[in-house]
GROMACS .gro file of C-alpha atoms in nm:
model
  465
    1MET     CA    1  -1.372  -0.403   1.661
    2GLY     CA    2  -1.538  -0.675   1.409
    3PHE     CA    3  -1.747  -0.556   1.052
    4ASN     CA    4  -2.109  -0.628   0.934
    5LYS     CA    5  -2.267  -0.743   0.641
    6ILE     CA    6  -2.477  -0.585   0.410
    7THR     CA    7  -2.837  -0.651   0.515
    8GLY     CA    8  -3.132  -0.561   0.317
    9VAL     CA    9  -3.179  -0.242   0.468
   10ILE     CA   10  -2.829  -0.107   0.409
   11LEU     CA   11  -2.822  -0.216   0.046
   12ALA     CA   12  -3.141   0.016   0.003
   13GLU     CA   13  -3.001   0.286   0.171
   14ILE     CA   14  -2.681   0.218  -0.061
   15LYS     CA   15  -2.897   0.214  -0.355
   16SER     CA   16  -3.111   0.568  -0.294
   17ILE     CA   17  -2.805   0.718  -0.274
   18VAL     CA   18  -2.629   0.668  -0.597
   19GLY     CA   19  -2.905   0.492  -0.795
   20ASN     CA   20  -3.030   0.087  -0.879
   21ASP     CA   21  -2.870   0.135  -1.194
   22SER     CA   22  -2.535   0.237  -0.994
   23VAL     CA   23  -2.506  -0.055  -0.807
   24ILE     CA   24  -2.403  -0.467  -0.844
   25THR     CA   25  -2.473  -0.715  -0.633
   26ASP     CA   26  -2.480  -1.088  -0.855
   27HIS     CA   27  -2.189  -1.293  -0.875
   28ILE     CA   28  -2.102  -1.243  -1.236
   29GLY     CA   29  -2.110  -0.858  -1.206
   30LEU     CA   30  -1.920  -0.874  -0.900
   31GLU     CA   31  -1.640  -1.081  -1.096
   32LYS     CA   32  -1.467  -0.778  -1.178
   33TYR     CA   33  -1.429  -0.594  -0.894
   34SER     CA   34  -1.286  -0.950  -0.737
   35HIS     CA   35  -0.896  -0.938  -0.858
   36ASP     CA   36  -0.672  -0.648  -0.938
   37GLU     CA   37  -0.365  -0.781  -1.187
   38THR     CA   38  -0.197  -0.897  -0.824
   39GLU     CA   39  -0.124  -1.275  -0.925
   40ASP     CA   40  -0.409  -1.471  -0.898
   41LEU     CA   41  -0.569  -1.380  -0.580
   42ALA     CA   42  -0.976  -1.328  -0.597
   43TYR     CA   43  -1.199  -1.137  -0.324
   44TYR     CA   44  -1.505  -1.069  -0.379
   45PRO     CA   45  -1.711  -0.765  -0.276
   46GLU     CA   46  -2.119  -0.796  -0.129
   47VAL     CA   47  -2.212  -0.542  -0.318
   48VAL     CA   48  -2.038  -0.263  -0.552
   49ALA     CA   49  -2.138   0.041  -0.598
   50LYS     CA   50  -2.035   0.337  -0.882
   51PRO     CA   51  -2.087   0.701  -0.704
   52GLY     CA   52  -2.084   0.976  -0.955
   53THR     CA   53  -1.995   1.305  -0.712
   54PRO     CA   54  -1.781   1.358  -0.393
   55ALA     CA   55  -2.170   1.379  -0.230
   56GLN     CA   56  -2.236   1.017  -0.288
   57VAL     CA   57  -1.941   0.910  -0.228
   58SER     CA   58  -1.972   1.105   0.131
   59ALA     CA   59  -2.313   0.929   0.195
   60LEU     CA   60  -2.178   0.576   0.140
   61LEU     CA   61  -1.885   0.644   0.385
   62LYS     CA   62  -2.080   0.795   0.591
   63LEU     CA   63  -2.326   0.544   0.611
   64CYS     CA   64  -2.094   0.217   0.585
   65ASN     CA   65  -1.920   0.453   0.911
   66GLU     CA   66  -2.229   0.407   1.117
   67ARG     CA   67  -2.304   0.063   1.054
   68LEU     CA   68  -1.974  -0.068   1.046
   69ILE     CA   69  -1.975  -0.245   0.670
   70PRO     CA   70  -1.590  -0.264   0.528
   71VAL     CA   71  -1.532  -0.004   0.226
   72THR     CA   72  -1.280  -0.068  -0.076
   73PRO     CA   73  -1.205   0.208  -0.300
   74ARG     CA   74  -1.102   0.081  -0.661
   75GLY     CA   75  -0.978   0.246  -0.961
   76ALA     CA   76  -0.912   0.062  -1.262
   77GLY     CA   77  -0.766  -0.224  -1.102
   78THR     CA   78  -0.434  -0.222  -1.234
   79GLY     CA   79  -0.261  -0.299  -0.882
   80LEU     CA   80   0.018  -0.548  -0.824
   81SER     CA   81  -0.001  -0.547  -0.510
   82GLY     CA   82  -0.369  -0.654  -0.402
   83GLY     CA   83  -0.468  -0.265  -0.257
   84ALA     CA   84  -0.797  -0.254  -0.445
   85LEU     CA   85  -0.904  -0.651  -0.289
   86PRO     CA   86  -1.213  -0.649  -0.090
   87VAL     CA   87  -1.064  -0.882   0.168
   88MET     CA   88  -1.303  -0.767   0.386
   89GLY     CA   89  -1.588  -0.797   0.159
   90GLY     CA   90  -1.854  -0.527   0.226
   91LEU     CA   91  -1.889  -0.211   0.001
   92LEU     CA   92  -1.630  -0.182  -0.327
   93ILE     CA   93  -1.683   0.172  -0.407
   94ALA     CA   94  -1.596   0.190  -0.816
   95MET     CA   95  -1.466   0.551  -0.923
   96GLU     CA   96  -1.485   0.487  -1.314
   97ARG     CA   97  -1.752   0.752  -1.306
   98PHE     CA   98  -1.505   1.015  -1.173
   99ASN     CA   99  -1.387   1.101  -1.515
  100LYS     CA  100  -1.358   1.419  -1.641
  101ILE     CA  101  -1.109   1.663  -1.670
  102LEU     CA  102  -1.202   1.969  -1.527
  103THR     CA  103  -0.983   2.247  -1.592
  104ILE     CA  104  -0.668   2.308  -1.778
  105ASP     CA  105  -0.515   2.598  -1.651
  106GLU     CA  106  -0.251   2.711  -1.882
  107GLN     CA  107  -0.182   3.056  -1.727
  108ASN     CA  108  -0.051   2.836  -1.399
  109LEU     CA  109   0.046   2.572  -1.559
  110GLN     CA  110  -0.209   2.311  -1.347
  111ALA     CA  111  -0.479   2.093  -1.429
  112THR     CA  112  -0.728   1.978  -1.219
  113VAL     CA  113  -0.885   1.674  -1.269
  114GLU     CA  114  -1.116   1.343  -1.128
  115PRO     CA  115  -0.941   1.001  -1.011
  116GLY     CA  116  -1.107   0.785  -1.315
  117VAL     CA  117  -0.898   0.947  -1.596
  118ILE     CA  118  -0.686   0.731  -1.747
  119THR     CA  119  -0.338   0.872  -1.746
  120GLN     CA  120  -0.246   0.826  -2.112
  121GLU     CA  121  -0.549   1.047  -2.230
  122PHE     CA  122  -0.470   1.297  -1.953
  123MET     CA  123  -0.086   1.318  -2.101
  124ASN     CA  124  -0.182   1.344  -2.487
  125LEU     CA  125  -0.472   1.618  -2.413
  126VAL     CA  126  -0.234   1.873  -2.200
  127ALA     CA  127   0.022   1.707  -2.450
  128GLU     CA  128  -0.123   1.882  -2.745
  129LYS     CA  129  -0.142   2.253  -2.536
  130GLY     CA  130   0.254   2.205  -2.539
  131LEU     CA  131   0.277   2.063  -2.166
  132LEU     CA  132   0.408   1.755  -2.004
  133TYR     CA  133   0.265   1.564  -1.713
  134PRO     CA  134   0.551   1.312  -1.646
  135ILE     CA  135   0.427   1.091  -1.462
  136ASP     CA  136   0.395   0.767  -1.681
  137PRO     CA  137   0.352   0.373  -1.544
  138ALA     CA  138   0.334   0.076  -1.811
  139SER     CA  139  -0.005   0.104  -1.746
  140LYS     CA  140  -0.081   0.427  -1.805
  141GLY     CA  141  -0.304   0.362  -2.092
  142SER     CA  142  -0.575   0.167  -1.879
  143CYS     CA  143  -0.477   0.303  -1.519
  144PHE     CA  144  -0.630   0.593  -1.347
  145ILE     CA  145  -0.439   0.903  -1.278
  146GLY     CA  146  -0.616   0.814  -0.853
  147GLY     CA  147  -0.477   0.481  -0.874
  148ASN     CA  148  -0.139   0.657  -0.912
  149VAL     CA  149  -0.149   0.895  -0.659
  150SER     CA  150  -0.314   0.641  -0.431
  151HIS     CA  151  -0.001   0.418  -0.489
  152GLY     CA  152   0.273   0.669  -0.528
  153SER     CA  153   0.348   0.545  -0.924
  154GLY     CA  154   0.652   0.596  -1.070
  155GLY     CA  155   0.717   0.552  -1.459
  156PRO     CA  156   1.049   0.579  -1.658
  157ARG     CA  157   1.030   0.929  -1.668
  158VAL     CA  158   1.080   0.982  -1.308
  159VAL     CA  159   1.421   0.928  -1.348
  160LYS     CA  160   1.475   1.372  -1.479
  161TYR     CA  161   1.096   1.491  -1.407
  162GLY     CA  162   1.057   1.358  -1.022
  163THR     CA  163   0.834   1.154  -0.840
  164ILE     CA  164   0.450   1.179  -0.844
  165ARG     CA  165   0.461   1.372  -0.535
  166GLU     CA  166   0.620   1.666  -0.732
  167TYR     CA  167   0.346   1.713  -0.925
  168VAL     CA  168   0.010   1.626  -0.687
  169LEU     CA  169  -0.056   2.053  -0.526
  170ASN     CA  170  -0.389   1.952  -0.356
  171LEU     CA  171  -0.652   1.662  -0.321
  172GLU     CA  172  -0.994   1.676  -0.249
  173VAL     CA  173  -1.059   1.392  -0.008
  174VAL     CA  174  -1.387   1.255   0.129
  175LEU     CA  175  -1.280   1.089   0.467
  176PRO     CA  176  -1.444   0.814   0.634
  177SER     CA  177  -1.700   0.968   0.826
  178GLY     CA  178  -1.818   1.177   0.545
  179GLU     CA  179  -1.636   1.471   0.649
  180ILE     CA  180  -1.536   1.633   0.217
  181ILE     CA  181  -1.164   1.810   0.256
  182TRP     CA  182  -0.918   1.999   0.029
  183THR     CA  183  -0.565   1.881   0.164
  184GLY     CA  184  -0.406   2.164   0.085
  185ALA     CA  185  -0.342   2.466  -0.144
  186ASN     CA  186  -0.285   2.512  -0.564
  187THR     CA  187   0.024   2.642  -0.493
  188LEU     CA  188   0.394   2.559  -0.563
  189LYS     CA  189   0.482   2.607  -0.219
  190TYR     CA  190   0.304   2.483   0.098
  191ALA     CA  191   0.452   2.537   0.476
  192SER     CA  192   0.147   2.537   0.631
  193GLY     CA  193   0.100   2.276   0.899
  194TYR     CA  194   0.113   1.929   0.847
  195ASN     CA  195   0.095   1.844   0.425
  196LEU     CA  196  -0.213   1.614   0.390
  197THR     CA  197  -0.181   1.611   0.071
  198GLN     CA  198   0.147   1.422   0.064
  199LEU     CA  199   0.080   1.223   0.350
  200MET     CA  200  -0.240   1.066   0.147
  201ILE     CA  201  -0.005   0.987  -0.171
  202GLY     CA  202   0.051   0.648  -0.149
  203SER     CA  203  -0.179   0.617   0.180
  204GLU     CA  204  -0.353   0.265  -0.058
  205GLY     CA  205  -0.725   0.437  -0.009
  206THR     CA  206  -0.676   0.348   0.387
  207LEU     CA  207  -0.697   0.707   0.495
  208GLY     CA  208  -0.973   0.885   0.264
  209ILE     CA  209  -1.134   0.883  -0.097
  210ILE     CA  210  -0.912   1.059  -0.335
  211THR     CA  211  -1.219   1.310  -0.578
  212LYS     CA  212  -1.001   1.556  -0.705
  213ILE     CA  213  -0.667   1.594  -0.834
  214VAL     CA  214  -0.485   1.927  -0.876
  215VAL     CA  215  -0.167   1.828  -1.061
  216LYS     CA  216   0.134   2.057  -1.183
  217LEU     CA  217   0.213   2.067  -1.550
  218ILE     CA  218   0.570   2.169  -1.718
  219PRO     CA  219   0.631   2.255  -2.076
  220LEU     CA  220   0.685   1.947  -2.317
  221PRO     CA  221   1.023   1.900  -2.457
  222THR     CA  222   1.020   1.925  -2.814
  223GLN     CA  223   1.287   1.694  -2.919
  224ASN     CA  224   1.417   1.335  -2.788
  225ALA     CA  225   1.644   1.047  -2.880
  226LEU     CA  226   1.679   0.693  -2.755
  227MET     CA  227   1.927   0.457  -2.778
  228LEU     CA  228   1.953   0.075  -2.654
  229ALA     CA  229   2.287  -0.043  -2.521
  230SER     CA  230   2.389  -0.397  -2.452
  231PHE     CA  231   2.575  -0.568  -2.254
  232GLY     CA  232   2.734  -0.919  -2.174
  233SER     CA  233   2.590  -0.906  -1.815
  234ASN     CA  234   2.353  -0.761  -1.601
  235GLU     CA  235   2.585  -0.642  -1.386
  236ALA     CA  236   2.760  -0.435  -1.605
  237ALA     CA  237   2.424  -0.311  -1.749
  238CYS     CA  238   2.324  -0.187  -1.405
  239GLY     CA  239   2.679  -0.088  -1.331
  240ALA     CA  240   2.646   0.169  -1.630
  241VAL     CA  241   2.317   0.298  -1.442
  242SER     CA  242   2.511   0.547  -1.196
  243ALA     CA  243   2.806   0.596  -1.396
  244ILE     CA  244   2.571   0.803  -1.649
  245PHE     CA  245   2.503   1.034  -1.326
  246ARG     CA  246   2.821   1.087  -1.200
  247GLY     CA  247   2.909   1.169  -1.634
  248GLY     CA  248   2.693   1.516  -1.572
  249ILE     CA  249   2.426   1.361  -1.788
  250VAL     CA  250   2.033   1.313  -1.697
  251PRO     CA  251   1.854   1.116  -1.929
  252SER     CA  252   1.501   1.116  -1.876
  253ALA     CA  253   1.481   0.756  -1.895
  254VAL     CA  254   1.712   0.469  -1.814
  255GLU     CA  255   1.529   0.143  -1.841
  256PHE     CA  256   1.672  -0.230  -1.761
  257MET     CA  257   1.571  -0.547  -1.923
  258GLU     CA  258   1.758  -0.927  -1.894
  259ARG     CA  259   1.786  -1.073  -2.195
  260ARG     CA  260   1.493  -1.356  -2.063
  261GLY     CA  261   1.278  -1.115  -2.064
  262VAL     CA  262   1.317  -0.941  -2.382
  263GLU     CA  263   1.312  -1.320  -2.581
  264TRP     CA  264   0.949  -1.360  -2.383
  265VAL     CA  265   0.819  -1.039  -2.560
  266ILE     CA  266   0.935  -1.161  -2.924
  267GLU     CA  267   0.787  -1.488  -2.875
  268ASN     CA  268   0.473  -1.336  -2.727
  269ASP     CA  269   0.389  -0.975  -2.897
  270GLY     CA  270   0.545  -1.058  -3.233
  271ILE     CA  271   0.822  -0.798  -3.219
  272VAL     CA  272   1.092  -0.839  -3.503
  273PHE     CA  273   1.454  -0.794  -3.304
  274ASN     CA  274   1.788  -0.908  -3.340
  275LEU     CA  275   1.881  -1.068  -3.036
  276LYS     CA  276   2.282  -1.185  -3.093
  277ASP     CA  277   2.469  -1.419  -2.874
  278GLY     CA  278   2.691  -1.283  -2.570
  279ILE     CA  279   2.395  -1.048  -2.535
  280GLU     CA  280   2.244  -1.064  -2.163
  281ALA     CA  281   2.113  -0.745  -2.041
  282PHE     CA  282   2.003  -0.385  -2.229
  283LEU     CA  283   1.938  -0.033  -2.157
  284LEU     CA  284   1.709   0.171  -2.299
  285ILE     CA  285   1.846   0.520  -2.250
  286GLU     CA  286   1.632   0.852  -2.339
  287VAL     CA  287   1.743   1.170  -2.334
  288ASP     CA  288   1.532   1.428  -2.458
  289GLY     CA  289   1.528   1.852  -2.452
  290ASN     CA  290   1.477   2.120  -2.714
  291ASN     CA  291   1.771   2.134  -2.840
  292LEU     CA  292   1.904   1.855  -3.093
  293ASP     CA  293   2.288   1.956  -3.079
  294MET     CA  294   2.267   1.925  -2.683
  295ILE     CA  295   2.085   1.610  -2.713
  296PHE     CA  296   2.338   1.455  -2.980
  297ALA     CA  297   2.613   1.570  -2.715
  298ASP     CA  298   2.485   1.449  -2.432
  299CYS     CA  299   2.426   1.091  -2.615
  300GLU     CA  300   2.806   1.077  -2.719
  301LYS     CA  301   2.905   1.118  -2.344
  302ILE     CA  302   2.654   0.854  -2.249
  303ASN     CA  303   2.838   0.639  -2.560
  304GLY     CA  304   3.168   0.677  -2.411
  305VAL     CA  305   3.018   0.592  -2.005
  306LEU     CA  306   2.935   0.274  -2.181
  307GLU     CA  307   3.210   0.219  -2.339
  308ALA     CA  308   3.382   0.105  -1.927
  309PHE     CA  309   3.108  -0.118  -1.877
  310ASP     CA  310   3.106  -0.390  -2.140
  311CYS     CA  311   2.881  -0.238  -2.368
  312LYS     CA  312   2.857  -0.441  -2.675
  313GLU     CA  313   2.674  -0.270  -2.900
  314VAL     CA  314   2.450   0.091  -2.884
  315LEU     CA  315   2.129   0.110  -3.107
  316PHE     CA  316   1.994   0.442  -3.179
  317ALA     CA  317   1.658   0.487  -3.302
  318ASP     CA  318   1.679   0.687  -3.626
  319THR     CA  319   1.257   0.692  -3.630
  320SER     CA  320   0.907   0.775  -3.447
  321ALA     CA  321   0.792   0.395  -3.502
  322GLN     CA  322   1.201   0.259  -3.393
  323LYS     CA  323   1.154   0.460  -3.092
  324GLU     CA  324   0.807   0.313  -3.072
  325GLU     CA  325   0.921  -0.001  -3.138
  326LEU     CA  326   1.169  -0.065  -2.870
  327TRP     CA  327   0.941   0.131  -2.611
  328ARG     CA  328   0.699  -0.172  -2.666
  329ILE     CA  329   0.996  -0.427  -2.596
  330ARG     CA  330   1.030  -0.219  -2.213
  331GLN     CA  331   0.617  -0.213  -2.178
  332THR     CA  332   0.476  -0.523  -2.296
  333MET     CA  333   0.733  -0.708  -2.077
  334ALA     CA  334   0.524  -0.790  -1.794
  335VAL     CA  335   0.259  -0.886  -1.953
  336SER     CA  336   0.485  -1.117  -2.147
  337VAL     CA  337   0.648  -1.239  -1.827
  338LYS     CA  338   0.295  -1.294  -1.701
  339SER     CA  339   0.167  -1.519  -1.986
  340ASN     CA  340   0.444  -1.748  -1.967
  341SER     CA  341   0.485  -1.853  -1.653
  342ILE     CA  342   0.301  -1.840  -1.291
  343TYR     CA  343   0.462  -1.604  -1.143
  344LYS     CA  344   0.528  -1.308  -0.868
  345GLU     CA  345   0.660  -1.013  -0.877
  346GLU     CA  346   0.820  -0.758  -0.630
  347ASP     CA  347   0.932  -0.415  -0.658
  348THR     CA  348   1.309  -0.316  -0.504
  349VAL     CA  349   1.418   0.031  -0.508
  350VAL     CA  350   1.780   0.072  -0.347
  351PRO     CA  351   2.046   0.386  -0.477
  352ARG     CA  352   2.080   0.329  -0.816
  353ALA     CA  353   2.512   0.250  -0.745
  354GLU     CA  354   2.382  -0.058  -0.575
  355LEU     CA  355   2.187  -0.217  -0.883
  356PRO     CA  356   2.493  -0.439  -0.896
  357GLN     CA  357   2.496  -0.614  -0.626
  358LEU     CA  358   2.146  -0.561  -0.574
  359ILE     CA  359   2.062  -0.847  -0.861
  360LYS     CA  360   2.386  -1.037  -0.821
  361GLY     CA  361   2.214  -1.118  -0.510
  362ILE     CA  362   1.889  -1.181  -0.626
  363LYS     CA  363   2.061  -1.450  -0.896
  364SER     CA  364   2.191  -1.622  -0.607
  365ILE     CA  365   1.924  -1.641  -0.404
  366GLY     CA  366   1.747  -1.765  -0.667
  367ALA     CA  367   1.949  -2.039  -0.736
  368LYS     CA  368   1.980  -2.130  -0.321
  369TYR     CA  369   1.602  -2.170  -0.369
  370GLY     CA  370   1.538  -2.288  -0.731
  371PHE     CA  371   1.336  -2.007  -0.824
  372GLU     CA  372   1.377  -1.826  -1.179
  373SER     CA  373   1.391  -1.478  -1.202
  374VAL     CA  374   1.331  -1.189  -1.513
  375CYS     CA  375   1.461  -0.863  -1.418
  376TYR     CA  376   1.383  -0.501  -1.526
  377GLY     CA  377   1.276  -0.200  -1.445
  378HIS     CA  378   1.386   0.194  -1.385
  379ALA     CA  379   1.747   0.178  -1.363
  380GLY     CA  380   1.773   0.546  -1.327
  381ASP     CA  381   1.591   0.552  -0.999
  382GLY     CA  382   1.758   0.209  -0.881
  383ASN     CA  383   1.376   0.041  -0.885
  384LEU     CA  384   1.450  -0.321  -1.002
  385HIS     CA  385   1.129  -0.512  -1.065
  386VAL     CA  386   1.186  -0.874  -0.967
  387ASN     CA  387   0.949  -1.112  -1.147
  388ILE     CA  388   0.978  -1.482  -0.988
  389ILE     CA  389   0.851  -1.720  -1.203
  390LYS     CA  390   0.793  -2.065  -1.069
  391GLY     CA  391   0.971  -2.270  -1.333
  392LYS     CA  392   1.055  -2.626  -1.218
  393MET     CA  393   1.011  -2.530  -0.844
  394SER     CA  394   0.727  -2.769  -0.695
  395ASP     CA  395   0.432  -2.684  -0.610
  396GLU     CA  396   0.496  -2.788  -0.206
  397ASP     CA  397   0.817  -2.545  -0.231
  398TRP     CA  398   0.650  -2.295  -0.437
  399SER     CA  399   0.408  -2.263  -0.160
  400HIS     CA  400   0.580  -2.270   0.112
  401LYS     CA  401   1.033  -2.196   0.076
  402LEU     CA  402   0.986  -1.917  -0.157
  403LYS     CA  403   0.839  -1.675   0.050
  404ASP     CA  404   1.196  -1.751   0.244
  405GLY     CA  405   1.320  -1.646  -0.071
  406ILE     CA  406   1.101  -1.366  -0.093
  407LYS     CA  407   1.247  -1.278   0.225
  408GLU     CA  408   1.622  -1.272   0.191
  409ILE     CA  409   1.554  -1.055  -0.152
  410PHE     CA  410   1.397  -0.777   0.071
  411GLU     CA  411   1.628  -0.826   0.365
  412LEU     CA  412   1.911  -0.784   0.071
  413THR     CA  413   1.763  -0.464  -0.021
  414VAL     CA  414   1.723  -0.289   0.252
  415SER     CA  415   2.112  -0.421   0.347
  416LEU     CA  416   2.176  -0.216   0.010
  417GLY     CA  417   2.011   0.126   0.151
  418GLY     CA  418   1.660   0.053  -0.023
  419THR     CA  419   1.290  -0.063   0.086
  420LEU     CA  420   1.053  -0.294  -0.010
  421SER     CA  421   0.841  -0.084  -0.301
  422GLY     CA  422   0.955   0.217  -0.537
  423GLU     CA  423   0.584   0.256  -0.684
  424HIS     CA  424   0.393  -0.043  -0.649
  425GLY     CA  425   0.302   0.015  -0.356
  426ILE     CA  426   0.244  -0.239  -0.037
  427GLY     CA  427  -0.104  -0.331  -0.037
  428LEU     CA  428  -0.181  -0.680   0.090
  429VAL     CA  429   0.102  -0.928  -0.075
  430GLN     CA  430   0.384  -0.688   0.070
  431LYS     CA  431   0.228  -0.575   0.439
  432GLU     CA  432   0.389  -0.918   0.560
  433PHE     CA  433   0.756  -0.820   0.488
  434MET     CA  434   0.731  -0.472   0.638
  435PRO     CA  435   0.909  -0.524   0.939
  436ILE     CA  436   1.213  -0.610   0.775
  437LYS     CA  437   1.249  -0.245   0.718
  438TYR     CA  438   1.034  -0.087   0.957
  439SER     CA  439   1.028  -0.083   1.350
  440GLU     CA  440   0.722  -0.078   1.574
  441VAL     CA  441   0.761   0.265   1.628
  442HIS     CA  442   0.656   0.295   1.308
  443PHE     CA  443   0.387   0.095   1.291
  444GLU     CA  444   0.238   0.284   1.598
  445LEU     CA  445   0.311   0.607   1.444
  446TRP     CA  446   0.119   0.467   1.117
  447ARG     CA  447  -0.153   0.262   1.319
  448GLY     CA  448  -0.187   0.644   1.513
  449ILE     CA  449  -0.233   0.815   1.177
  450LYS     CA  450  -0.487   0.578   1.082
  451LYS     CA  451  -0.713   0.580   1.415
  452VAL     CA  452  -0.717   0.956   1.338
  453PHE     CA  453  -0.887   0.965   0.970
  454ASP     CA  454  -1.084   0.603   1.055
  455LYS     CA  455  -1.151   0.572   1.366
  456ASN     CA  456  -1.321   0.290   1.279
  457GLY     CA  457  -1.122   0.130   1.049
  458ILE     CA  458  -1.324   0.042   0.778
  459LEU     CA  459  -1.181   0.152   0.484
  460ASN     CA  460  -0.931  -0.049   0.296
  461PRO     CA  461  -0.911  -0.286   0.595
  462GLY     CA  462  -0.605  -0.505   0.534
  463LYS     CA  463  -0.421  -0.326   0.414
  464ILE     CA  464   0.000  -0.179   0.412
  465PHE     CA  465  -0.017  -0.344   0.827
   0.00000   0.00000   0.00000
């Protein structure tokens, strides 16, 4: 089924729904919405609309469904898989006006928020009440909670506290037909038919547009300790990760960083850090809780585990300022890599004990195809972000041979029991690799689900499969 263009008549209807001031049609205004943080890709929508109520979203979707206009939902535009790119043109629905924290229920440890709330602002507000929302991706200072839900986003503290799937209780969703539904219930348990809430999480805006989110909160830990362990090789650092957990300790974060990434952060961000010779990789390890003696006891156990993996040195952050500086190294790494070179980022995830084999294989594949890589990520989850650096690779090889190298990385990942994405989603740029992991049976099931929700295929077309 083909799509139609937005005519003058349809544009007038869009303006009547959201108001003239909430519609963008000029090229300069559309430019902001033509890209996200995925490489250098750009696709212009024909029109951007900024609804402010579920009723307005409903009216827009009903109009576009009837007129066969493709619709792309967009949050903050911080995604890394091209999920918010309007590859078919049409209408882009920007959710930035849905920016209210509606309720914080301290009795039931829940909150109801709109999807355009910035993640860190929400985290800070609940922290003032002694509560924790632990889903904190690196872009938490700018990304929207709605985008986090749509992409199954994670962050460092998922390793202890669980993924976003464990914190979303209920969703208000507008379907492509314009119908507005709640997907579940505001309860910790749910055994009442198919779980539509879980189906929406990670669906990347292909099944409906989220307009309200009910999340679970937990008590905020009052204490933490942070240690930076340095290693002589990537494999040694990655090998230590699984051993920490086998030793009976569950840190609140275990982050892996390769030396090259730290070097680029030092160069680009002015961070003062003594990067010693012979150090090739780091683990940033956080332990939290409410009892400092117990936290330090766990740190001692971790230190003992690290000694068996050629750990060269362990630096303990003594002050809040030191903790912030160490975390800044990890959190700014993606930006530093991006500013240094043409690159592509892949979001691999394997069972954590397979990390040494994964990173060794990635380096071997890079040598075979002629590209470099800088790796970092949430090692405690087995989630490694692979930044492929163009470096001296020719334009011809970058445009053609590189895809074969990426395919081999994903084949390796799958052979180790992993999958294509841990938290960035599939979106536009990973969909061609999905057959490495998934069979035609999977694709038929997904197509069937898509058809039930979106019979005309208008919602975020060209994504996932």
